[in-house]
Short mmCIF file of the C-alpha atoms (twelve columns), coordinates in Angstrom:
data_MODEL
# 
_entry.id   MODEL 
# 
loop_
_atom_site.group_PDB 
_atom_site.id 
_atom_site.type_symbol 
_atom_site.label_atom_id 
_atom_site.label_alt_id 
_atom_site.label_comp_id 
_atom_site.label_asym_id 
_atom_site.label_seq_id 
_atom_site.Cartn_x 
_atom_site.Cartn_y 
_atom_site.Cartn_z 
_atom_site.pdbx_PDB_model_num 
ATOM 1   C CA . MET A 1   -37.075 -70.829 -61.396 1 
ATOM 2   C CA . PHE A 2   -40.162 -71.454 -59.428 1 
ATOM 3   C CA . VAL A 3   -40.181 -72.746 -55.863 1 
ATOM 4   C CA . ASP A 4   -42.784 -75.175 -54.555 1 
ATOM 5   C CA . LEU A 5   -44.078 -73.308 -51.507 1 
ATOM 6   C CA . PRO A 6   -47.208 -73.559 -49.361 1 
ATOM 7   C CA . TYR A 7   -49.996 -71.182 -50.247 1 
ATOM 8   C CA . GLY A 8   -49.372 -67.598 -49.229 1 
ATOM 9   C CA . LYS A 9   -51.895 -64.913 -48.355 1 
ATOM 10  C CA . SER A 10  -51.802 -63.603 -51.910 1 
ATOM 11  C CA . ASP A 11  -52.764 -67.015 -53.307 1 
ATOM 12  C CA . VAL A 12  -55.641 -67.396 -50.853 1 
ATOM 13  C CA . LYS A 13  -56.830 -63.906 -51.728 1 
ATOM 14  C CA . ARG A 14  -56.581 -64.716 -55.422 1 
ATOM 15  C CA . PHE A 15  -58.500 -67.955 -54.895 1 
ATOM 16  C CA . CYS A 16  -61.343 -65.998 -53.310 1 
ATOM 17  C CA . GLN A 17  -61.303 -63.554 -56.226 1 
ATOM 18  C CA . LEU A 18  -61.384 -66.439 -58.690 1 
ATOM 19  C CA . ALA A 19  -64.466 -67.796 -56.985 1 
ATOM 20  C CA . LEU A 20  -66.171 -64.419 -57.324 1 
ATOM 21  C CA . ASP A 21  -65.092 -63.969 -60.940 1 
ATOM 22  C CA . SER A 22  -66.367 -67.400 -61.938 1 
ATOM 23  C CA . THR A 23  -69.895 -66.373 -60.890 1 
ATOM 24  C CA . THR A 24  -69.768 -63.212 -62.992 1 
ATOM 25  C CA . PRO A 25  -71.012 -63.576 -66.611 1 
ATOM 26  C CA . GLY A 26  -68.153 -63.280 -69.082 1 
ATOM 27  C CA . ARG A 27  -65.450 -63.413 -66.368 1 
ATOM 28  C CA . ASP A 28  -64.281 -66.962 -65.839 1 
ATOM 29  C CA . PRO A 29  -60.458 -66.977 -65.547 1 
ATOM 30  C CA . ARG A 30  -60.262 -70.766 -65.575 1 
ATOM 31  C CA . HIS A 31  -59.953 -70.779 -69.343 1 
ATOM 32  C CA . MET A 32  -56.888 -68.553 -69.097 1 
ATOM 33  C CA . ALA A 33  -55.441 -70.872 -66.458 1 
ATOM 34  C CA . ARG A 34  -55.666 -74.032 -68.485 1 
ATOM 35  C CA . THR A 35  -54.041 -72.423 -71.509 1 
ATOM 36  C CA . ARG A 36  -50.819 -71.951 -69.505 1 
ATOM 37  C CA . ILE A 37  -50.717 -75.115 -67.398 1 
ATOM 38  C CA . ARG A 38  -48.714 -77.124 -69.916 1 
ATOM 39  C CA . GLU A 39  -46.235 -74.254 -70.371 1 
ATOM 40  C CA . PHE A 40  -45.495 -73.990 -66.663 1 
ATOM 41  C CA . ARG A 41  -45.555 -77.752 -66.117 1 
ATOM 42  C CA . GLU A 42  -42.838 -78.227 -68.720 1 
ATOM 43  C CA . GLN A 43  -40.805 -75.335 -67.288 1 
ATOM 44  C CA . ALA A 44  -40.963 -76.965 -63.855 1 
ATOM 45  C CA . GLU A 45  -40.028 -80.345 -65.383 1 
ATOM 46  C CA . VAL A 46  -43.115 -81.948 -63.865 1 
ATOM 47  C CA . SER A 47  -44.717 -84.840 -65.745 1 
ATOM 48  C CA . GLN A 48  -48.441 -85.133 -66.364 1 
ATOM 49  C CA . GLU A 49  -48.439 -88.134 -64.024 1 
ATOM 50  C CA . GLN A 50  -46.823 -86.121 -61.216 1 
ATOM 51  C CA . LEU A 51  -49.202 -83.210 -61.687 1 
ATOM 52  C CA . ALA A 52  -52.235 -85.515 -61.812 1 
ATOM 53  C CA . ASP A 53  -51.122 -87.168 -58.567 1 
ATOM 54  C CA . ALA A 54  -50.730 -83.778 -56.852 1 
ATOM 55  C CA . VAL A 55  -54.152 -82.575 -58.005 1 
ATOM 56  C CA . GLY A 56  -55.919 -85.867 -57.340 1 
ATOM 57  C CA . ILE A 57  -57.244 -86.451 -60.845 1 
ATOM 58  C CA . SER A 58  -56.299 -88.781 -63.671 1 
ATOM 59  C CA . VAL A 59  -53.573 -88.215 -66.247 1 
ATOM 60  C CA . SER A 60  -56.200 -88.149 -68.982 1 
ATOM 61  C CA . GLN A 61  -57.991 -85.310 -67.165 1 
ATOM 62  C CA . ILE A 62  -54.761 -83.295 -66.935 1 
ATOM 63  C CA . SER A 63  -54.225 -83.916 -70.639 1 
ATOM 64  C CA . ARG A 64  -57.749 -82.733 -71.433 1 
ATOM 65  C CA . ILE A 65  -57.264 -79.598 -69.323 1 
ATOM 66  C CA . GLU A 66  -54.028 -78.789 -71.172 1 
ATOM 67  C CA . ARG A 67  -55.811 -79.259 -74.514 1 
ATOM 68  C CA . ASP A 68  -58.662 -76.928 -73.453 1 
ATOM 69  C CA . GLU A 69  -61.110 -79.833 -73.538 1 
ATOM 70  C CA . ARG A 70  -61.953 -79.648 -69.814 1 
ATOM 71  C CA . GLU A 71  -62.310 -76.720 -67.437 1 
ATOM 72  C CA . PRO A 72  -60.354 -77.117 -64.185 1 
ATOM 73  C CA . ARG A 73  -62.260 -76.547 -60.971 1 
ATOM 74  C CA . LEU A 74  -61.102 -73.673 -58.797 1 
ATOM 75  C CA . ASP A 75  -59.648 -76.029 -56.182 1 
ATOM 76  C CA . GLU A 76  -57.739 -77.787 -58.981 1 
ATOM 77  C CA . ILE A 77  -56.271 -74.474 -60.131 1 
ATOM 78  C CA . MET A 78  -54.979 -73.890 -56.606 1 
ATOM 79  C CA . LYS A 79  -53.448 -77.375 -56.412 1 
ATOM 80  C CA . ILE A 80  -51.820 -76.955 -59.812 1 
ATOM 81  C CA . SER A 81  -50.466 -73.549 -58.754 1 
ATOM 82  C CA . HIS A 82  -49.013 -75.080 -55.590 1 
ATOM 83  C CA . ARG A 83  -47.423 -78.086 -57.310 1 
ATOM 84  C CA . LEU A 84  -45.800 -76.014 -60.055 1 
ATOM 85  C CA . GLY A 85  -44.714 -73.281 -57.637 1 
ATOM 86  C CA . VAL A 86  -46.370 -70.606 -59.771 1 
ATOM 87  C CA . ALA A 87  -48.521 -67.857 -58.289 1 
ATOM 88  C CA . VAL A 88  -52.157 -68.095 -59.347 1 
ATOM 89  C CA . ALA A 89  -52.027 -64.612 -60.901 1 
ATOM 90  C CA . ILE A 90  -49.093 -65.670 -63.087 1 
ATOM 91  C CA . LEU A 91  -50.701 -68.999 -63.950 1 
ATOM 92  C CA . ILE A 92  -53.814 -67.316 -65.322 1 
ATOM 93  C CA . GLY A 93  -51.875 -64.589 -67.106 1 
ATOM 94  C CA . GLU A 94  -52.792 -61.619 -64.892 1 
ATOM 95  C CA . GLU A 95  -49.263 -60.968 -63.632 1 
ATOM 96  C CA . GLU A 96  -45.958 -60.905 -65.493 1 
ATOM 97  C CA . GLU A 97  -43.289 -63.487 -64.777 1 
ATOM 98  C CA . PRO A 98  -40.173 -62.235 -62.975 1 
ATOM 99  C CA . ASP A 99  -37.242 -61.287 -65.187 1 
ATOM 100 C CA . PRO A 100 -34.411 -63.835 -65.370 1 
ATOM 101 C CA . VAL A 101 -31.272 -63.172 -63.327 1 
ATOM 102 C CA . PRO A 102 -27.699 -63.689 -64.620 1 
ATOM 103 C CA . VAL A 103 -25.313 -65.807 -62.538 1 
ATOM 104 C CA . VAL A 104 -22.157 -63.754 -63.067 1 
ATOM 105 C CA . GLY A 105 -19.640 -65.645 -60.953 1 
ATOM 106 C CA . ARG A 106 -18.909 -67.801 -57.923 1 
ATOM 107 C CA . ILE A 107 -18.515 -67.033 -54.262 1 
ATOM 108 C CA . GLY A 108 -16.867 -68.944 -51.424 1 
ATOM 109 C CA . ALA A 109 -18.798 -70.131 -48.371 1 
ATOM 110 C CA . GLY A 110 -16.526 -70.884 -45.438 1 
ATOM 111 C CA . GLY A 111 -13.202 -71.285 -47.229 1 
ATOM 112 C CA . SER A 112 -11.966 -69.138 -50.071 1 
ATOM 113 C CA . ILE A 113 -12.024 -69.608 -53.834 1 
ATOM 114 C CA . ASP A 114 -10.006 -67.621 -56.338 1 
ATOM 115 C CA . THR A 115 -12.355 -65.480 -58.388 1 
ATOM 116 C CA . SER A 116 -9.732  -63.091 -59.759 1 
ATOM 117 C CA . THR A 117 -10.025 -64.524 -63.302 1 
ATOM 118 C CA . GLU A 118 -13.792 -63.998 -63.471 1 
ATOM 119 C CA . GLN A 119 -15.012 -60.912 -65.262 1 
ATOM 120 C CA . PHE A 120 -18.163 -60.371 -63.185 1 
ATOM 121 C CA . ASP A 121 -19.753 -59.509 -66.509 1 
ATOM 122 C CA . VAL A 122 -23.543 -59.201 -66.547 1 
ATOM 123 C CA . ALA A 123 -23.547 -59.332 -70.347 1 
ATOM 124 C CA . ASN A 124 -21.653 -62.649 -70.343 1 
ATOM 125 C CA . PRO A 125 -22.948 -64.638 -67.354 1 
ATOM 126 C CA . LEU A 126 -22.019 -68.214 -66.488 1 
ATOM 127 C CA . TYR A 127 -25.689 -69.044 -66.918 1 
ATOM 128 C CA . VAL A 128 -29.097 -67.524 -66.218 1 
ATOM 129 C CA . ILE A 129 -31.728 -68.613 -63.702 1 
ATOM 130 C CA . GLU A 130 -35.431 -68.014 -63.199 1 
ATOM 131 C CA . PRO A 131 -35.989 -66.353 -59.793 1 
ATOM 132 C CA . PRO A 132 -38.923 -67.256 -57.551 1 
ATOM 133 C CA . PHE A 133 -40.280 -63.703 -57.555 1 
ATOM 134 C CA . ALA A 134 -39.682 -60.261 -59.070 1 
ATOM 135 C CA . LEU A 135 -36.373 -58.695 -58.040 1 
ATOM 136 C CA . PRO A 136 -34.740 -55.243 -58.259 1 
ATOM 137 C CA . ALA A 137 -33.457 -54.209 -61.660 1 
ATOM 138 C CA . ASP A 138 -29.818 -54.406 -60.512 1 
ATOM 139 C CA . ALA A 139 -30.130 -57.945 -59.120 1 
ATOM 140 C CA . LEU A 140 -27.538 -60.517 -60.087 1 
ATOM 141 C CA . ALA A 141 -26.639 -63.961 -58.802 1 
ATOM 142 C CA . LEU A 142 -23.553 -65.767 -57.514 1 
ATOM 143 C CA . GLU A 143 -23.113 -69.521 -57.302 1 
ATOM 144 C CA . ILE A 144 -21.799 -70.826 -53.987 1 
ATOM 145 C CA . HIS A 145 -18.730 -73.037 -53.873 1 
ATOM 146 C CA . GLY A 146 -18.049 -74.840 -50.625 1 
ATOM 147 C CA . GLU A 147 -20.286 -75.248 -47.599 1 
ATOM 148 C CA . SER A 148 -20.939 -73.255 -44.462 1 
ATOM 149 C CA . MET A 149 -22.889 -74.161 -41.337 1 
ATOM 150 C CA . TRP A 150 -23.198 -70.523 -40.282 1 
ATOM 151 C CA . PRO A 151 -24.348 -68.826 -42.314 1 
ATOM 152 C CA . ARG A 152 -25.844 -72.059 -43.690 1 
ATOM 153 C CA . TYR A 153 -25.116 -72.648 -47.380 1 
ATOM 154 C CA . ASP A 154 -24.527 -75.725 -49.530 1 
ATOM 155 C CA . HIS A 155 -22.358 -76.162 -52.593 1 
ATOM 156 C CA . GLY A 156 -24.360 -75.162 -55.670 1 
ATOM 157 C CA . ASP A 157 -26.769 -72.829 -53.891 1 
ATOM 158 C CA . VAL A 158 -27.265 -69.490 -55.647 1 
ATOM 159 C CA . ILE A 159 -27.560 -66.171 -53.847 1 
ATOM 160 C CA . ILE A 160 -29.199 -63.081 -55.292 1 
ATOM 161 C CA . VAL A 161 -27.410 -59.828 -54.530 1 
ATOM 162 C CA . SER A 162 -27.338 -56.217 -55.720 1 
ATOM 163 C CA . MET A 163 -24.950 -55.232 -58.492 1 
ATOM 164 C CA . HIS A 164 -24.502 -51.792 -56.991 1 
ATOM 165 C CA . GLY A 165 -23.963 -53.174 -53.513 1 
ATOM 166 C CA . SER A 166 -25.019 -51.892 -50.114 1 
ATOM 167 C CA . ASP A 167 -23.783 -49.314 -47.635 1 
ATOM 168 C CA . ILE A 168 -21.315 -51.314 -45.551 1 
ATOM 169 C CA . LYS A 169 -22.452 -49.520 -42.391 1 
ATOM 170 C CA . SER A 170 -25.860 -51.155 -42.777 1 
ATOM 171 C CA . ILE A 171 -24.215 -54.588 -43.135 1 
ATOM 172 C CA . ILE A 172 -22.142 -54.543 -39.920 1 
ATOM 173 C CA . GLY A 173 -23.095 -57.536 -37.782 1 
ATOM 174 C CA . PHE A 174 -24.890 -59.323 -40.613 1 
ATOM 175 C CA . GLU A 175 -23.948 -61.816 -43.283 1 
ATOM 176 C CA . ALA A 176 -23.261 -60.437 -46.740 1 
ATOM 177 C CA . ALA A 177 -21.546 -61.101 -50.025 1 
ATOM 178 C CA . VAL A 178 -18.199 -59.322 -50.010 1 
ATOM 179 C CA . ALA A 179 -15.363 -58.813 -52.449 1 
ATOM 180 C CA . THR A 180 -11.841 -58.200 -51.154 1 
ATOM 181 C CA . GLU A 181 -8.964  -56.307 -52.739 1 
ATOM 182 C CA . ASP A 182 -7.142  -59.551 -53.599 1 
ATOM 183 C CA . GLY A 183 -9.875  -60.498 -56.073 1 
ATOM 184 C CA . LYS A 184 -11.801 -63.007 -53.977 1 
ATOM 185 C CA . ARG A 185 -15.435 -63.181 -52.939 1 
ATOM 186 C CA . TYR A 186 -16.919 -64.589 -49.760 1 
ATOM 187 C CA . LEU A 187 -20.129 -65.065 -47.852 1 
ATOM 188 C CA . LYS A 188 -19.288 -63.810 -44.398 1 
ATOM 189 C CA . ARG A 189 -20.563 -61.965 -41.373 1 
ATOM 190 C CA . VAL A 190 -19.076 -58.463 -41.525 1 
ATOM 191 C CA . ILE A 191 -17.611 -56.972 -38.333 1 
ATOM 192 C CA . GLU A 192 -15.732 -53.692 -37.867 1 
ATOM 193 C CA . GLY A 193 -11.956 -54.141 -37.831 1 
ATOM 194 C CA . SER A 194 -9.267  -52.586 -35.678 1 
ATOM 195 C CA . ARG A 195 -8.918  -49.549 -37.922 1 
ATOM 196 C CA . ARG A 196 -11.245 -47.426 -39.988 1 
ATOM 197 C CA . GLY A 197 -11.851 -48.906 -43.430 1 
ATOM 198 C CA . LEU A 198 -10.910 -52.449 -42.362 1 
ATOM 199 C CA . PHE A 199 -13.291 -55.253 -41.497 1 
ATOM 200 C CA . ASN A 200 -13.309 -58.723 -39.959 1 
ATOM 201 C CA . LEU A 201 -15.061 -61.445 -41.956 1 
ATOM 202 C CA . GLU A 202 -16.443 -64.367 -39.953 1 
ATOM 203 C CA . SER A 203 -18.075 -67.738 -40.582 1 
ATOM 204 C CA . HIS A 204 -18.542 -70.852 -38.458 1 
ATOM 205 C CA . ASN A 205 -16.332 -73.331 -40.285 1 
ATOM 206 C CA . ALA A 206 -13.366 -71.181 -41.274 1 
ATOM 207 C CA . PRO A 207 -10.877 -68.964 -39.385 1 
ATOM 208 C CA . ALA A 208 -11.917 -65.337 -39.086 1 
ATOM 209 C CA . MET A 209 -10.306 -62.979 -41.578 1 
ATOM 210 C CA . ARG A 210 -8.972  -59.976 -39.688 1 
ATOM 211 C CA . ASP A 211 -8.633  -56.380 -40.876 1 
ATOM 212 C CA . VAL A 212 -9.593  -56.965 -44.494 1 
ATOM 213 C CA . LYS A 213 -10.154 -54.217 -47.025 1 
ATOM 214 C CA . VAL A 214 -13.537 -54.720 -48.676 1 
ATOM 215 C CA . THR A 215 -14.058 -53.401 -52.216 1 
ATOM 216 C CA . TRP A 216 -17.727 -54.386 -52.599 1 
ATOM 217 C CA . VAL A 217 -20.436 -55.617 -50.267 1 
ATOM 218 C CA . SER A 218 -24.077 -56.515 -50.781 1 
ATOM 219 C CA . GLU A 219 -26.827 -57.850 -48.601 1 
ATOM 220 C CA . VAL A 220 -28.201 -61.246 -49.629 1 
ATOM 221 C CA . ILE A 221 -31.606 -60.528 -51.140 1 
ATOM 222 C CA . THR A 222 -32.599 -64.188 -51.307 1 
ATOM 223 C CA . VAL A 223 -31.159 -67.687 -51.621 1 
ATOM 224 C CA . VAL A 224 -32.112 -70.275 -54.233 1 
ATOM 225 C CA . ARG A 225 -31.164 -73.730 -52.995 1 
ATOM 226 C CA . ALA A 226 -29.185 -75.975 -55.328 1 
ATOM 227 C CA . SER A 227 -32.060 -78.438 -55.654 1 
ATOM 228 C CA . GLN A 228 -34.362 -75.635 -56.796 1 
ATOM 229 C CA . VAL A 229 -32.099 -73.824 -59.252 1 
ATOM 230 C CA . LYS A 230 -33.645 -73.781 -62.700 1 
ATOM 231 C CA . ARG A 231 -31.307 -72.698 -65.442 1 
ATOM 232 C CA . ILE A 232 -32.634 -71.141 -68.605 1 
ATOM 233 C CA . LYS A 233 -31.862 -73.049 -71.791 1 
ATOM 234 C CA . ASP A 234 -29.001 -71.927 -74.016 1 
ATOM 235 C CA . HIS A 235 -31.119 -70.312 -76.728 1 
ATOM 236 C CA . ALA A 236 -33.007 -68.247 -74.131 1 
ATOM 237 C CA . ARG A 237 -29.737 -67.340 -72.422 1 
ATOM 238 C CA . ARG A 238 -28.273 -66.023 -75.681 1 
ATOM 239 C CA . SER A 239 -31.382 -63.940 -76.277 1 
ATOM 240 C CA . ILE A 240 -31.117 -62.467 -72.786 1 
ATOM 241 C CA . GLN A 241 -27.431 -61.701 -73.328 1 
ATOM 242 C CA . ARG A 242 -28.293 -59.741 -76.469 1 
ATOM 243 C CA . GLN A 243 -30.933 -57.762 -74.572 1 
ATOM 244 C CA . VAL A 244 -28.522 -57.004 -71.731 1 
ATOM 245 C CA . ARG A 245 -25.793 -55.847 -74.100 1 
ATOM 246 C CA . ALA A 246 -28.276 -53.592 -75.903 1 
ATOM 247 C CA . ALA A 247 -29.277 -52.004 -72.598 1 
ATOM 248 C CA . LEU A 248 -25.689 -51.321 -71.437 1 
# 
């Protein structure tokens, strides 16, 4: 998925480069940009009317840009990039899109949920999402069930974690995704327990779990809020599953 964020330094830098390129004979990237606008607009589920309103031009002008009948101005490219939540470099085809991430299971925020029947199988995920940026090759996602005020998570949020996990010593004192020996997963702050190899798991709206044996722990790489989660369609998901299985 793509997230609608304010311009970052990389976008401003790219905007400046676009301005320079457009003055160089044979190097006008605006043509590349308009050939992908419709693709990304449909992926973001943004209508032509909504995009036109964000850019400050008419729907007919957006339609003409998408049909390669009108060149967008550089400031329009930036506004389109911002509204669709797509980096300028990706929009104009100079940078690859981030690989999709499988959502392999669920995780409890605050209270517990039973995840013992889930296979945690990357090759057979619950569904697949489009991340906001490129992630490590071993990244996978977990869907949050329940709510927590600290750490703050809402039902349906998705966290991105590492399949191979993290060194638990580096997690002490911080929130993390953890799996316990009874087959459950939580989002908790990890604290050293009373004995070596045991840990306390804390959150604001649930009793602390004392002296728990942790079988897997991973830092939270990023969070995709429920309102921003974009699932990949079934036919794309099946194709990704085939690729994953082939790579295993």
